[in-house]
Amino acid sequence: MSTSTAPIAIVPALPVSRGLTSGLVMALGSALAFSSSGPLVKPLFEAGWSLTSVLAVRMGVAGLVLAPALVRVLIRQRGFVRRHGVLLVGFALTGVMGCQLFYFSAMQRMPVAVALLIQYIAPVLVVVWVWLRTRRRPSNLVIGGSAVAMAGLVLVIDLAGARFDALGTLFALGAAVCAAAYFVISERTGDDLPPLALAAGGLLIGAAVTILLGVTGIIPFAAPAVSVVVAGMEVPWFVPLLWVATASTAVGYAFGVMAVPRIGSRLASFVGLGEVLFALGFAWLLLGETPAPIQFLGGALVLLGVVAVRMDADSAGTPQGPAAVVPAP
């Protein structure tokens, strides 16, 4: 009897490990992809491009890149839009468009460092959400890891002489809530709602809503044909924008939504903090903005916090993979 039951205990552990490893790699790849957008978009803003126009092109092109995944699902599944339309719109308005509009609106009213710091409390919001949903108190590893990661984030983001603005703070908190929603909604993907279909639908809906806001004049829309300087080279406007739309946004969302079902929304949100560290590296390489020594220390603390949350996932035996993770409705 012992020989017949042994394979049952051993075999399922292998796909779980592979799913966890692949999920972590995808989450890091998503953070790396997203982090390259800031240094490339900044010259466009300085050259006269409006936020609405950048976001419309960024989301629209990325959505078209991932559109085949959505088309396949629409052909294969009757009633797909009826079953998942609300979730697609929610993902578009929060995880795709909302966090970007709120963040950039906050950035216009307060220092970038403060807006970033508030937005990146999203992992803590995910921890609170999981706590409320499961009614299980987070472990000491998660609480300690959260505190260490947030302390590291404060060091990474230079707050010297920072000022707070009431409306800007509300915008940044809105960005944090939307970022948390991105991870929570992504965890609900599976065979019936493939991750890439969610990403494509969210990006295309987000682009459509953004264009509507620009056309109606609710948000300014400007897209001049200019040249910008990137990494010391003068290039046409479409060069950095195409990179941001494809390599940054399409790849970032594709890897991100595929990673969350494998490793869970909580761990994925903490791995997402790597975007801040990668962004520092890109700003260093492309814009010549050298990080201060204290920022390197902060980066180490962020990584330490992520490792602590990762260790909790191991000790808790968290099931991984789209078939195993079934979030509460």
Coordinates of C-alpha atoms in Angstrom, one line a residue:
M1 CA 0.0 0.0 0.0
S2 CA 2.8 2.4 0.7
T3 CA 4.3 1.9 -2.8
S4 CA 1.0 2.6 -4.4
T5 CA 0.4 5.9 -2.5
A6 CA 4.0 7.3 -2.8
P7 CA 3.6 8.5 -6.4
I8 CA 0.5 10.4 -5.5
A9 CA 2.4 12.4 -2.9
I10 CA 5.4 13.0 -5.1
V11 CA 4.2 13.6 -8.7
P12 CA 2.0 16.7 -8.1
A13 CA 4.9 18.5 -6.4
L14 CA 6.9 18.8 -9.6
P15 CA 4.5 20.9 -11.7
V16 CA 3.9 23.1 -8.6
S17 CA 7.7 23.8 -8.4
R18 CA 7.9 24.4 -12.2
G19 CA 4.9 26.7 -12.1
L20 CA 6.4 28.7 -9.2
T21 CA 9.7 29.1 -10.9
S22 CA 8.2 30.0 -14.3
G23 CA 5.8 32.4 -12.5
L24 CA 8.7 34.2 -10.7
V25 CA 10.6 34.5 -14.0
M26 CA 7.6 35.9 -15.7
A27 CA 6.9 38.4 -12.9
L28 CA 10.5 39.6 -13.0
G29 CA 10.3 39.8 -16.8
S30 CA 7.1 41.9 -16.5
A31 CA 8.8 44.3 -14.0
L32 CA 11.8 44.6 -16.2
A33 CA 9.6 45.3 -19.3
F34 CA 7.5 47.9 -17.5
S35 CA 10.5 49.7 -16.0
S36 CA 11.9 50.7 -19.4
S37 CA 8.9 52.8 -20.3
G38 CA 9.5 55.8 -17.9
P39 CA 12.9 56.9 -19.3
L40 CA 11.6 56.6 -22.9
V41 CA 8.3 58.3 -22.3
K42 CA 9.8 61.3 -20.4
P43 CA 11.4 62.9 -23.5
L44 CA 8.1 62.6 -25.3
F45 CA 6.3 64.6 -22.5
E46 CA 9.1 67.2 -22.6
A47 CA 8.6 67.5 -26.4
G48 CA 4.9 68.3 -26.1
W49 CA 3.2 65.0 -26.2
S50 CA 0.2 64.8 -23.9
L51 CA -0.5 62.0 -21.4
T52 CA -3.6 61.0 -23.3
S53 CA -1.9 60.6 -26.6
V54 CA 1.0 58.6 -25.2
L55 CA -1.3 56.3 -23.3
A56 CA -3.7 55.8 -26.3
V57 CA -0.8 54.8 -28.6
R58 CA 0.9 52.7 -25.9
M59 CA -2.3 50.7 -25.0
G60 CA -3.7 50.6 -28.5
V61 CA -0.6 49.1 -30.2
A62 CA 0.1 46.7 -27.2
G63 CA -3.5 45.6 -27.4
L64 CA -3.2 44.9 -31.1
V65 CA 0.0 42.9 -30.5
L66 CA -1.9 40.6 -28.1
A67 CA -5.2 40.7 -30.0
P68 CA -4.8 37.3 -31.6
A69 CA -5.2 35.7 -28.2
L70 CA -8.5 37.5 -27.6
V71 CA -9.7 36.7 -31.1
R72 CA -9.0 32.9 -30.6
V73 CA -11.0 32.9 -27.4
L74 CA -13.9 34.9 -29.0
I75 CA -14.1 32.3 -31.8
R76 CA -13.8 29.3 -29.5
Q77 CA -16.1 30.4 -26.7
R78 CA -19.6 31.5 -27.3
G79 CA -20.8 34.1 -24.7
F80 CA -17.3 35.0 -23.7
V81 CA -18.1 38.7 -23.6
R82 CA -21.3 38.1 -21.7
R83 CA -19.5 36.1 -19.0
H84 CA -16.4 38.1 -18.7
G85 CA -17.3 41.6 -20.1
V86 CA -17.5 43.2 -16.7
L87 CA -14.2 41.8 -15.6
L88 CA -12.5 43.0 -18.8
V89 CA -13.9 46.5 -18.4
G90 CA -12.9 46.5 -14.7
F91 CA -9.3 45.4 -15.6
A92 CA -9.2 48.1 -18.4
L93 CA -10.3 50.9 -16.1
T94 CA -8.1 49.9 -13.1
G95 CA -5.1 47.7 -14.0
V96 CA -4.5 49.2 -17.4
M97 CA -5.8 52.8 -17.6
G98 CA -6.6 53.8 -14.1
C99 CA -3.2 53.4 -12.5
Q100 CA -1.4 55.3 -15.3
L101 CA -3.9 58.2 -15.3
F102 CA -3.9 58.5 -11.5
Y103 CA -0.2 58.2 -11.3
F104 CA 0.6 60.8 -13.9
S105 CA -2.1 63.1 -12.5
A106 CA -0.4 62.8 -9.1
M107 CA 3.0 63.4 -10.6
Q108 CA 1.8 66.8 -11.9
R109 CA 0.8 68.0 -8.5
M110 CA 3.6 66.6 -6.3
P111 CA 7.2 65.2 -6.6
V112 CA 7.6 62.0 -8.6
A113 CA 9.3 60.3 -5.6
V114 CA 6.2 60.9 -3.4
A115 CA 3.8 59.8 -6.1
L116 CA 5.8 56.6 -6.6
L117 CA 6.1 55.9 -2.9
I118 CA 2.3 56.1 -2.5
Q119 CA 1.5 54.1 -5.6
Y120 CA 3.8 51.3 -4.6
I121 CA 2.0 50.5 -1.4
A122 CA -0.1 48.3 -3.7
P123 CA 1.5 45.1 -2.4
V124 CA 0.4 46.0 1.1
L125 CA -3.1 46.6 -0.2
V126 CA -3.0 43.1 -1.8
V127 CA -1.9 41.6 1.6
V128 CA -4.8 43.3 3.3
W129 CA -7.2 42.1 0.5
V130 CA -6.0 38.5 0.9
W131 CA -6.4 38.8 4.7
L132 CA -10.0 40.0 4.3
R133 CA -10.8 37.5 1.7
T134 CA -9.4 34.4 3.5
R135 CA -9.9 35.7 7.0
R136 CA -6.5 34.5 7.8
R137 CA -3.9 36.8 9.4
P138 CA -0.7 37.2 7.4
S139 CA 2.3 35.3 8.8
N140 CA 5.1 37.1 10.6
L141 CA 7.2 36.5 7.4
V142 CA 4.7 38.4 5.3
I143 CA 4.3 41.2 7.8
G144 CA 8.1 41.5 8.3
G145 CA 8.8 41.3 4.6
S146 CA 6.2 44.0 3.9
A147 CA 7.8 46.3 6.4
V148 CA 11.3 45.7 5.1
A149 CA 10.3 46.1 1.5
M150 CA 8.5 49.4 2.2
A151 CA 11.4 50.7 4.2
G152 CA 13.7 49.9 1.3
L153 CA 11.3 51.6 -1.1
V154 CA 11.6 54.8 1.0
L155 CA 15.4 54.7 0.6
V156 CA 15.2 53.9 -3.1
I157 CA 12.9 56.8 -3.8
D158 CA 14.6 60.1 -2.8
L159 CA 12.2 62.1 -0.6
A160 CA 14.6 65.0 0.1
G161 CA 12.6 68.2 0.2
A162 CA 9.5 66.4 -0.8
R163 CA 6.1 68.1 -0.3
F164 CA 2.7 66.6 -0.1
D165 CA -0.4 67.8 -1.9
A166 CA -3.9 66.7 -0.8
L167 CA -5.4 66.1 -4.3
G168 CA -2.1 64.7 -5.5
T169 CA -2.1 62.2 -2.6
L170 CA -5.6 61.1 -3.5
F171 CA -4.5 60.5 -7.1
A172 CA -1.5 58.5 -6.0
L173 CA -3.7 56.4 -3.7
G174 CA -6.0 55.8 -6.6
A175 CA -3.0 54.6 -8.6
A176 CA -2.2 52.2 -5.7
V177 CA -5.7 50.8 -5.6
C178 CA -5.7 50.3 -9.3
A179 CA -2.3 48.6 -9.2
A180 CA -3.6 46.2 -6.5
A181 CA -6.7 45.5 -8.6
Y182 CA -4.4 44.6 -11.5
F183 CA -2.9 41.7 -9.4
V184 CA -6.2 40.6 -7.9
I185 CA -8.1 40.5 -11.2
S186 CA -5.2 38.8 -13.0
E187 CA -5.4 36.0 -10.4
R188 CA -8.9 35.1 -11.7
T189 CA -7.6 34.0 -15.1
G190 CA -7.7 30.3 -16.1
D191 CA -8.9 28.1 -18.9
D192 CA -12.2 30.0 -19.3
L193 CA -10.5 33.4 -19.2
P194 CA -7.0 33.0 -20.6
P195 CA -4.5 35.6 -19.2
L196 CA -3.5 36.9 -22.6
A197 CA -7.1 37.4 -23.6
L198 CA -7.6 39.5 -20.4
A199 CA -4.6 41.6 -21.2
A200 CA -5.6 42.2 -24.8
G201 CA -9.1 43.0 -23.9
G202 CA -8.1 45.4 -21.1
L203 CA -5.5 47.2 -23.3
L204 CA -7.9 47.7 -26.2
I205 CA -10.8 48.9 -24.0
G206 CA -8.4 51.2 -22.1
A207 CA -7.1 52.6 -25.4
A208 CA -10.7 53.2 -26.6
V209 CA -11.7 55.0 -23.4
T210 CA -8.5 57.1 -23.5
I211 CA -9.1 58.2 -27.1
L212 CA -12.7 59.1 -26.2
L213 CA -11.4 61.3 -23.3
G214 CA -9.0 63.0 -25.6
V215 CA -11.4 63.5 -28.5
T216 CA -14.1 65.0 -26.3
G217 CA -11.6 67.3 -24.7
I218 CA -12.0 66.0 -21.2
I219 CA -8.2 65.5 -21.1
P220 CA -5.9 67.4 -23.5
F221 CA -4.7 65.5 -26.5
A222 CA -1.5 66.5 -28.3
A223 CA 0.9 64.4 -30.5
P224 CA 3.3 66.6 -32.4
A225 CA 5.7 65.0 -34.9
V226 CA 9.0 65.7 -33.1
S227 CA 12.4 64.2 -32.6
V228 CA 13.6 63.3 -29.1
V229 CA 16.9 62.5 -27.6
V230 CA 17.3 59.0 -26.1
A231 CA 20.6 57.7 -24.8
G232 CA 22.4 60.7 -26.5
M233 CA 20.8 59.9 -29.9
E234 CA 18.2 62.0 -31.7
V235 CA 15.4 59.7 -33.0
P236 CA 11.9 60.3 -34.4
W237 CA 9.0 60.2 -31.9
F238 CA 7.7 56.8 -33.0
V239 CA 11.0 55.0 -32.1
P240 CA 10.7 55.2 -28.3
L241 CA 6.9 55.0 -28.5
L242 CA 6.9 51.8 -30.4
W243 CA 9.4 50.3 -27.9
V244 CA 7.2 51.4 -25.0
A245 CA 4.1 49.9 -26.7
T246 CA 5.6 46.6 -27.7
A247 CA 8.6 45.6 -25.6
S248 CA 7.4 47.4 -22.5
T249 CA 3.6 47.4 -22.4
A250 CA 2.7 44.3 -24.5
V251 CA 5.4 42.1 -23.0
G252 CA 4.9 43.6 -19.5
Y253 CA 1.2 42.8 -19.4
A254 CA 1.6 39.5 -21.1
F255 CA 4.2 38.2 -18.6
G256 CA 2.4 39.9 -15.7
V257 CA -1.0 38.4 -16.2
M258 CA 0.5 34.9 -16.8
A259 CA 2.7 35.1 -13.7
V260 CA -0.1 36.0 -11.2
P261 CA -2.1 32.7 -11.4
R262 CA 1.2 30.8 -11.0
I263 CA 2.5 32.5 -7.9
G264 CA -0.5 34.3 -6.5
S265 CA -1.4 38.0 -6.4
R266 CA 0.4 38.6 -3.1
L267 CA 3.9 37.4 -4.1
A268 CA 3.5 38.8 -7.6
S269 CA 2.7 42.3 -6.3
F270 CA 6.0 42.2 -4.2
V271 CA 8.0 40.9 -7.1
G272 CA 6.5 43.9 -9.0
L273 CA 8.5 46.2 -6.8
G274 CA 11.4 45.2 -8.9
E275 CA 10.1 47.6 -11.5
V276 CA 11.4 50.5 -9.3
L277 CA 14.8 49.0 -9.1
F278 CA 14.9 48.2 -12.9
A279 CA 13.7 51.8 -13.6
L280 CA 16.7 53.2 -11.7
G281 CA 19.0 51.1 -13.9
F282 CA 17.3 52.3 -17.1
A283 CA 17.4 55.9 -15.9
W284 CA 21.1 55.5 -15.2
L285 CA 21.8 54.0 -18.6
L286 CA 19.5 56.1 -20.8
L287 CA 19.3 59.4 -18.9
G288 CA 22.6 59.5 -17.0
E289 CA 20.8 59.7 -13.6
T290 CA 23.3 57.9 -11.3
P291 CA 21.6 56.3 -8.2
A292 CA 23.0 57.4 -4.8
P293 CA 24.5 54.8 -2.4
I294 CA 21.5 55.0 -0.2
Q295 CA 19.4 53.8 -3.1
F296 CA 21.5 50.7 -3.5
L297 CA 20.9 50.0 0.2
G298 CA 17.2 50.5 -0.3
G299 CA 17.2 48.1 -3.3
A300 CA 18.8 45.4 -1.1
L301 CA 16.1 45.9 1.5
V302 CA 13.3 45.6 -1.2
L303 CA 14.9 42.3 -2.4
L304 CA 15.1 41.1 1.2
G305 CA 11.4 41.8 1.7
V306 CA 10.5 40.0 -1.5
V307 CA 12.5 37.0 -0.4
A308 CA 10.7 36.9 3.0
V309 CA 7.3 36.9 1.2
R310 CA 8.6 34.2 -1.2
M311 CA 9.7 32.1 1.8
D312 CA 6.2 32.3 3.3
A313 CA 4.7 31.0 0.0
D314 CA 7.0 28.0 0.2
S315 CA 6.3 27.3 3.9
A316 CA 2.5 27.6 3.4
G317 CA 2.6 25.3 0.4
T318 CA 0.6 27.7 -1.7
P319 CA -0.9 26.0 -4.7
Q320 CA 0.3 27.4 -8.0
G321 CA -0.9 27.3 -11.6
P322 CA -4.0 28.5 -13.2
A323 CA -5.8 25.2 -12.5
A324 CA -4.9 25.3 -8.8
V325 CA -5.5 28.9 -7.9
V326 CA -9.3 29.5 -7.6
P327 CA -9.8 33.0 -6.1
A328 CA -13.0 33.7 -4.3
P329 CA -15.7 35.4 -6.4

